[in-house]
Amino acid sequence: MALAYSHYMTSDKPIDALMVVSPPSPSSILGVIPTQDDLKKIAAHKAVEFVKSGMVLGLGTGSTAKHAVNRIGELLRQGKLQDIIGIPTSKVTHEQALSLGIPLSDLDSHPTIDLAIDGADEVDPHLNLVKGRGGSLLREKMVEGACKKFIVIVDESKLVKHLGGSELALPVEIVPFAWKFTADRLQEMFKEAGCIAKLRRFSENGEPFVTDNNNFIVDLYLKEDIGDLKAASDAILRLAGVVEHGMFIDMATTVIIAGERGITLKNKSEL
């Protein structure tokens, strides 16, 4: 059930200001405490307000981005958006967009994207992100690295003081060949941060999780701040066997954060 708000409130300081927005659905009930999924939906609907007819859009992956893709499909059916082209970041999003009638293409045909909307697993105070706990980090980084504007949608539980601060997975996509060798090197690289590297597996049968690109994912669990993110990024990518990692550094242009009190917009240009 969606959270209901009755008014707008704005401020001259968009970074720190709380901006309360209308509910995404007229059936919302005033006063109900929102669930995490309600907050995701509110943030997603706010992000779609930035979408204009004629845009090429990067369509994100995950539980939050799914709401945005649904909303885009709804506005297309209503005729409120026209001539949209979507570039999906995963097979799952591709299928979702097709089911909603969103016209799709790829980076080969559209190497420059007007706007991408996606969720994140962590957001630090500088709007750096951890993404990829759903397994789509490589395609997400390719699409979102090609966009003019990248809007990230999260609920407030995703905010951290530093990347890895949730002590949940920092994903690294690797080739299957000699995966344990690669995982051991990643763990050793960040041993000062108390790193534990684990191959991601399906809980049902213990088989390795396989990405859309037929690779494996090693999840890094960190006890401490790893420090200079760009240096860490470079070090990870220099390891033979690594394809990509889930740190999205200096990529988000706007982050929309939904909380029980409303919506906060943070813009990279104003930090």
CSV table of C-alpha atoms in Angstrom, one decimal:
chain,number,residue,atom,x,y,z
A,1,MET,CA,0.0,0.0,0.0
A,2,ALA,CA,1.4,3.3,-1.0
A,3,LEU,CA,2.2,6.1,1.4
A,4,ALA,CA,-0.1,9.1,1.0
A,5,TYR,CA,1.0,12.8,1.2
A,6,SER,CA,-1.3,15.7,0.9
A,7,HIS,CA,1.0,18.5,-0.2
A,8,TYR,CA,4.3,19.6,-1.7
A,9,MET,CA,7.1,21.2,0.2
A,10,THR,CA,10.2,22.6,-1.4
A,11,SER,CA,13.4,24.4,-0.4
A,12,ASP,CA,16.1,26.6,-1.8
A,13,LYS,CA,18.6,23.9,-0.8
A,14,PRO,CA,17.8,20.8,-2.9
A,15,ILE,CA,20.6,18.8,-1.5
A,16,ASP,CA,19.5,18.9,2.1
A,17,ALA,CA,15.8,19.7,1.6
A,18,LEU,CA,13.0,17.4,2.1
A,19,MET,CA,10.6,17.5,-0.8
A,20,VAL,CA,7.3,15.8,0.0
A,21,VAL,CA,5.5,14.6,-3.1
A,22,SER,CA,2.1,13.3,-4.1
A,23,PRO,CA,1.4,9.6,-3.8
A,24,PRO,CA,1.9,7.4,-6.8
A,25,SER,CA,-1.6,6.0,-6.6
A,26,PRO,CA,-5.0,7.7,-5.9
A,27,SER,CA,-6.0,4.7,-3.9
A,28,SER,CA,-3.4,5.4,-1.2
A,29,ILE,CA,-4.6,5.6,2.4
A,30,LEU,CA,-3.6,8.6,4.5
A,31,GLY,CA,-1.6,7.8,7.6
A,32,VAL,CA,-0.5,4.2,6.8
A,33,ILE,CA,3.1,3.5,7.6
A,34,PRO,CA,4.9,2.7,4.3
A,35,THR,CA,6.6,-0.6,3.6
A,36,GLN,CA,10.0,-0.7,1.9
A,37,ASP,CA,8.3,-1.5,-1.4
A,38,ASP,CA,6.0,1.5,-1.0
A,39,LEU,CA,9.0,3.7,-0.6
A,40,LYS,CA,10.7,2.2,-3.7
A,41,LYS,CA,7.6,2.8,-5.7
A,42,ILE,CA,7.3,6.4,-4.6
A,43,ALA,CA,11.0,7.0,-5.6
A,44,ALA,CA,10.5,5.3,-8.9
A,45,HIS,CA,7.4,7.3,-9.8
A,46,LYS,CA,9.3,10.5,-8.9
A,47,ALA,CA,12.1,9.5,-11.2
A,48,VAL,CA,9.8,8.9,-14.1
A,49,GLU,CA,8.7,12.5,-13.9
A,50,PHE,CA,12.1,13.3,-15.6
A,51,VAL,CA,11.2,11.2,-18.6
A,52,LYS,CA,10.1,13.1,-21.7
A,53,SER,CA,8.7,11.9,-25.0
A,54,GLY,CA,11.3,11.1,-27.6
A,55,MET,CA,14.0,10.0,-25.1
A,56,VAL,CA,16.2,7.0,-25.3
A,57,LEU,CA,16.1,5.5,-21.8
A,58,GLY,CA,18.3,3.1,-19.9
A,59,LEU,CA,16.0,0.7,-18.1
A,60,GLY,CA,17.4,-0.6,-14.8
A,61,THR,CA,17.1,-3.9,-13.1
A,62,GLY,CA,15.9,-4.9,-9.7
A,63,SER,CA,12.9,-4.4,-7.4
A,64,THR,CA,13.1,-0.6,-7.4
A,65,ALA,CA,13.8,-0.2,-11.1
A,66,LYS,CA,10.9,-2.6,-11.9
A,67,HIS,CA,8.5,0.1,-10.6
A,68,ALA,CA,10.0,2.7,-12.9
A,69,VAL,CA,9.7,0.4,-15.9
A,70,ASN,CA,6.1,-0.4,-15.0
A,71,ARG,CA,5.3,3.3,-14.8
A,72,ILE,CA,6.9,4.1,-18.1
A,73,GLY,CA,4.8,1.4,-19.7
A,74,GLU,CA,1.7,2.8,-18.1
A,75,LEU,CA,2.4,6.3,-19.4
A,76,LEU,CA,3.0,4.9,-22.9
A,77,ARG,CA,-0.4,3.1,-22.8
A,78,GLN,CA,-2.1,6.3,-21.7
A,79,GLY,CA,-0.4,8.3,-24.5
A,80,LYS,CA,1.3,10.6,-22.0
A,81,LEU,CA,4.7,9.5,-23.3
A,82,GLN,CA,5.5,8.8,-26.9
A,83,ASP,CA,8.4,7.7,-29.1
A,84,ILE,CA,10.3,6.2,-26.2
A,85,ILE,CA,13.2,3.7,-26.8
A,86,GLY,CA,14.4,1.6,-24.0
A,87,ILE,CA,17.8,0.0,-23.5
A,88,PRO,CA,17.4,-2.8,-20.9
A,89,THR,CA,20.2,-3.7,-18.5
A,90,SER,CA,19.3,-7.4,-18.1
A,91,LYS,CA,17.3,-10.2,-19.7
A,92,VAL,CA,14.7,-9.8,-16.9
A,93,THR,CA,14.2,-6.1,-17.7
A,94,HIS,CA,14.1,-6.9,-21.4
A,95,GLU,CA,11.2,-9.3,-20.9
A,96,GLN,CA,9.4,-6.9,-18.5
A,97,ALA,CA,9.7,-4.1,-21.0
A,98,LEU,CA,8.5,-6.2,-23.9
A,99,SER,CA,5.4,-7.3,-21.9
A,100,LEU,CA,4.6,-3.6,-21.3
A,101,GLY,CA,4.9,-2.7,-25.0
A,102,ILE,CA,8.0,-0.5,-24.5
A,103,PRO,CA,10.0,-0.3,-27.8
A,104,LEU,CA,13.6,-1.6,-27.2
A,105,SER,CA,17.0,-1.3,-28.8
A,106,ASP,CA,20.6,-1.6,-27.8
A,107,LEU,CA,23.8,0.3,-27.3
A,108,ASP,CA,25.1,-0.5,-30.8
A,109,SER,CA,22.1,1.4,-32.3
A,110,HIS,CA,22.0,4.1,-29.6
A,111,PRO,CA,25.4,4.7,-28.1
A,112,THR,CA,24.2,7.8,-26.3
A,113,ILE,CA,21.3,7.5,-23.9
A,114,ASP,CA,19.3,10.5,-22.7
A,115,LEU,CA,18.4,9.2,-19.3
A,116,ALA,CA,18.8,6.0,-17.2
A,117,ILE,CA,16.8,5.1,-14.1
A,118,ASP,CA,18.0,2.4,-11.8
A,119,GLY,CA,18.2,1.4,-8.1
A,120,ALA,CA,21.3,0.9,-6.0
A,121,ASP,CA,22.3,-1.4,-3.1
A,122,GLU,CA,24.3,1.4,-1.3
A,123,VAL,CA,24.7,5.1,-1.7
A,124,ASP,CA,27.5,7.0,0.0
A,125,PRO,CA,27.4,10.8,0.9
A,126,HIS,CA,29.2,11.6,-2.5
A,127,LEU,CA,26.6,9.6,-4.4
A,128,ASN,CA,28.9,6.8,-5.2
A,129,LEU,CA,27.0,3.5,-5.4
A,130,VAL,CA,27.2,-0.2,-4.9
A,131,LYS,CA,25.2,-2.1,-7.4
A,132,GLY,CA,25.0,-5.7,-8.6
A,133,ARG,CA,23.5,-7.7,-5.7
A,134,GLY,CA,20.9,-8.7,-8.3
A,135,GLY,CA,23.6,-9.9,-10.6
A,136,SER,CA,23.3,-7.3,-13.5
A,137,LEU,CA,26.2,-5.0,-12.7
A,138,LEU,CA,28.1,-5.3,-16.0
A,139,ARG,CA,25.2,-4.4,-18.3
A,140,GLU,CA,24.1,-1.8,-15.9
A,141,LYS,CA,27.5,-0.1,-15.9
A,142,MET,CA,27.7,-0.3,-19.7
A,143,VAL,CA,24.3,1.3,-20.2
A,144,GLU,CA,24.5,3.8,-17.3
A,145,GLY,CA,27.9,4.8,-18.4
A,146,ALA,CA,26.6,5.9,-21.7
A,147,CYS,CA,23.8,8.1,-20.5
A,148,LYS,CA,23.7,11.9,-20.2
A,149,LYS,CA,21.8,11.7,-16.9
A,150,PHE,CA,21.6,8.8,-14.5
A,151,ILE,CA,18.9,8.9,-11.8
A,152,VAL,CA,19.2,6.5,-8.9
A,153,ILE,CA,16.2,5.6,-6.9
A,154,VAL,CA,16.4,4.1,-3.4
A,155,ASP,CA,14.7,4.0,-0.1
A,156,GLU,CA,16.6,5.5,2.9
A,157,SER,CA,17.8,2.1,4.1
A,158,LYS,CA,20.4,2.1,1.3
A,159,LEU,CA,22.3,5.2,2.6
A,160,VAL,CA,25.8,4.3,4.0
A,161,LYS,CA,28.7,6.3,5.4
A,162,HIS,CA,31.1,4.6,3.0
A,163,LEU,CA,30.7,1.9,0.3
A,164,GLY,CA,30.6,-1.5,1.9
A,165,GLY,CA,29.2,0.1,5.0
A,166,SER,CA,26.2,-2.1,5.1
A,167,GLU,CA,28.6,-5.1,5.4
A,168,LEU,CA,26.6,-6.7,2.7
A,169,ALA,CA,27.9,-7.8,-0.7
A,170,LEU,CA,30.2,-5.7,-2.9
A,171,PRO,CA,29.9,-7.8,-6.1
A,172,VAL,CA,32.6,-8.5,-8.6
A,173,GLU,CA,31.8,-10.3,-11.8
A,174,ILE,CA,34.5,-12.8,-12.8
A,175,VAL,CA,35.1,-15.4,-15.5
A,176,PRO,CA,34.4,-19.0,-14.3
A,177,PHE,CA,37.9,-20.3,-15.1
A,178,ALA,CA,39.9,-20.6,-11.9
A,179,TRP,CA,37.3,-18.7,-10.0
A,180,LYS,CA,38.7,-19.7,-6.6
A,181,PHE,CA,42.1,-18.3,-7.6
A,182,THR,CA,40.5,-15.0,-8.5
A,183,ALA,CA,38.4,-14.9,-5.3
A,184,ASP,CA,41.4,-15.6,-3.1
A,185,ARG,CA,43.3,-12.7,-4.8
A,186,LEU,CA,40.4,-10.4,-4.2
A,187,GLN,CA,40.2,-11.3,-0.6
A,188,GLU,CA,43.9,-10.8,-0.1
A,189,MET,CA,43.7,-7.4,-1.8
A,190,PHE,CA,41.3,-6.1,0.9
A,191,LYS,CA,42.4,-8.1,3.9
A,192,GLU,CA,43.1,-4.9,5.8
A,193,ALA,CA,39.4,-4.1,5.5
A,194,GLY,CA,38.5,-7.5,6.9
A,195,CYS,CA,37.4,-8.8,3.5
A,196,ILE,CA,35.7,-12.2,3.1
A,197,ALA,CA,35.2,-13.2,-0.5
A,198,LYS,CA,32.4,-15.7,-1.3
A,199,LEU,CA,31.3,-17.2,-4.6
A,200,ARG,CA,27.6,-16.4,-5.1
A,201,ARG,CA,25.5,-19.6,-5.2
A,202,PHE,CA,21.9,-20.4,-5.6
A,203,SER,CA,20.5,-21.2,-2.2
A,204,GLU,CA,18.2,-24.0,-3.6
A,205,ASN,CA,20.9,-26.2,-5.0
A,206,GLY,CA,24.3,-24.7,-4.2
A,207,GLU,CA,25.2,-24.2,-7.8
A,208,PRO,CA,27.1,-21.1,-8.8
A,209,PHE,CA,25.0,-18.1,-9.8
A,210,VAL,CA,25.6,-17.3,-13.5
A,211,THR,CA,25.1,-13.8,-14.9
A,212,ASP,CA,23.4,-12.9,-18.2
A,213,ASN,CA,27.0,-12.9,-19.6
A,214,ASN,CA,27.7,-16.5,-18.4
A,215,ASN,CA,30.1,-15.3,-15.7
A,216,PHE,CA,30.3,-15.9,-12.0
A,217,ILE,CA,30.0,-13.3,-9.2
A,218,VAL,CA,32.3,-13.1,-6.1
A,219,ASP,CA,30.7,-11.1,-3.3
A,220,LEU,CA,33.1,-9.2,-1.1
A,221,TYR,CA,32.0,-8.6,2.5
A,222,LEU,CA,33.9,-5.8,4.1
A,223,LYS,CA,34.3,-4.9,7.8
A,224,GLU,CA,36.1,-1.6,7.3
A,225,ASP,CA,36.3,1.3,4.8
A,226,ILE,CA,38.5,0.4,1.8
A,227,GLY,CA,39.6,4.0,1.4
A,228,ASP,CA,40.3,5.5,-2.0
A,229,LEU,CA,37.5,4.1,-4.2
A,230,LYS,CA,39.2,4.9,-7.5
A,231,ALA,CA,42.4,3.2,-6.4
A,232,ALA,CA,40.4,0.2,-5.2
A,233,SER,CA,38.6,0.1,-8.6
A,234,ASP,CA,41.8,0.2,-10.6
A,235,ALA,CA,43.3,-2.6,-8.5
A,236,ILE,CA,40.3,-4.9,-8.9
A,237,LEU,CA,40.1,-4.3,-12.7
A,238,ARG,CA,43.8,-5.1,-13.1
A,239,LEU,CA,43.3,-8.6,-11.8
A,240,ALA,CA,43.2,-11.1,-14.7
A,241,GLY,CA,39.9,-13.0,-14.5
A,242,VAL,CA,37.9,-9.9,-13.3
A,243,VAL,CA,35.3,-8.6,-15.7
A,244,GLU,CA,33.8,-5.7,-13.7
A,245,HIS,CA,32.9,-4.7,-10.2
A,246,GLY,CA,29.8,-3.2,-8.5
A,247,MET,CA,31.3,0.2,-7.4
A,248,PHE,CA,29.7,2.9,-9.5
A,249,ILE,CA,32.0,5.8,-8.9
A,250,ASP,CA,31.0,9.4,-9.9
A,251,MET,CA,28.2,8.0,-12.2
A,252,ALA,CA,25.0,9.1,-10.6
A,253,THR,CA,23.8,12.6,-11.4
A,254,THR,CA,20.7,12.5,-9.2
A,255,VAL,CA,19.7,10.3,-6.3
A,256,ILE,CA,16.0,10.2,-5.3
A,257,ILE,CA,15.6,8.9,-1.7
A,258,ALA,CA,12.2,7.9,-0.3
A,259,GLY,CA,11.7,7.9,3.4
A,260,GLU,CA,8.7,7.9,5.8
A,261,ARG,CA,8.8,11.7,5.7
A,262,GLY,CA,8.9,12.1,2.0
A,263,ILE,CA,11.3,12.4,-0.9
A,264,THR,CA,14.8,13.9,-0.9
A,265,LEU,CA,16.6,14.7,-4.2
A,266,LYS,CA,20.4,14.9,-4.2
A,267,ASN,CA,22.2,16.2,-7.2
A,268,LYS,CA,25.8,15.5,-7.9
A,269,SER,CA,26.4,19.0,-9.3
A,270,GLU,CA,25.4,20.6,-6.0
A,271,LEU,CA,27.6,18.5,-3.7
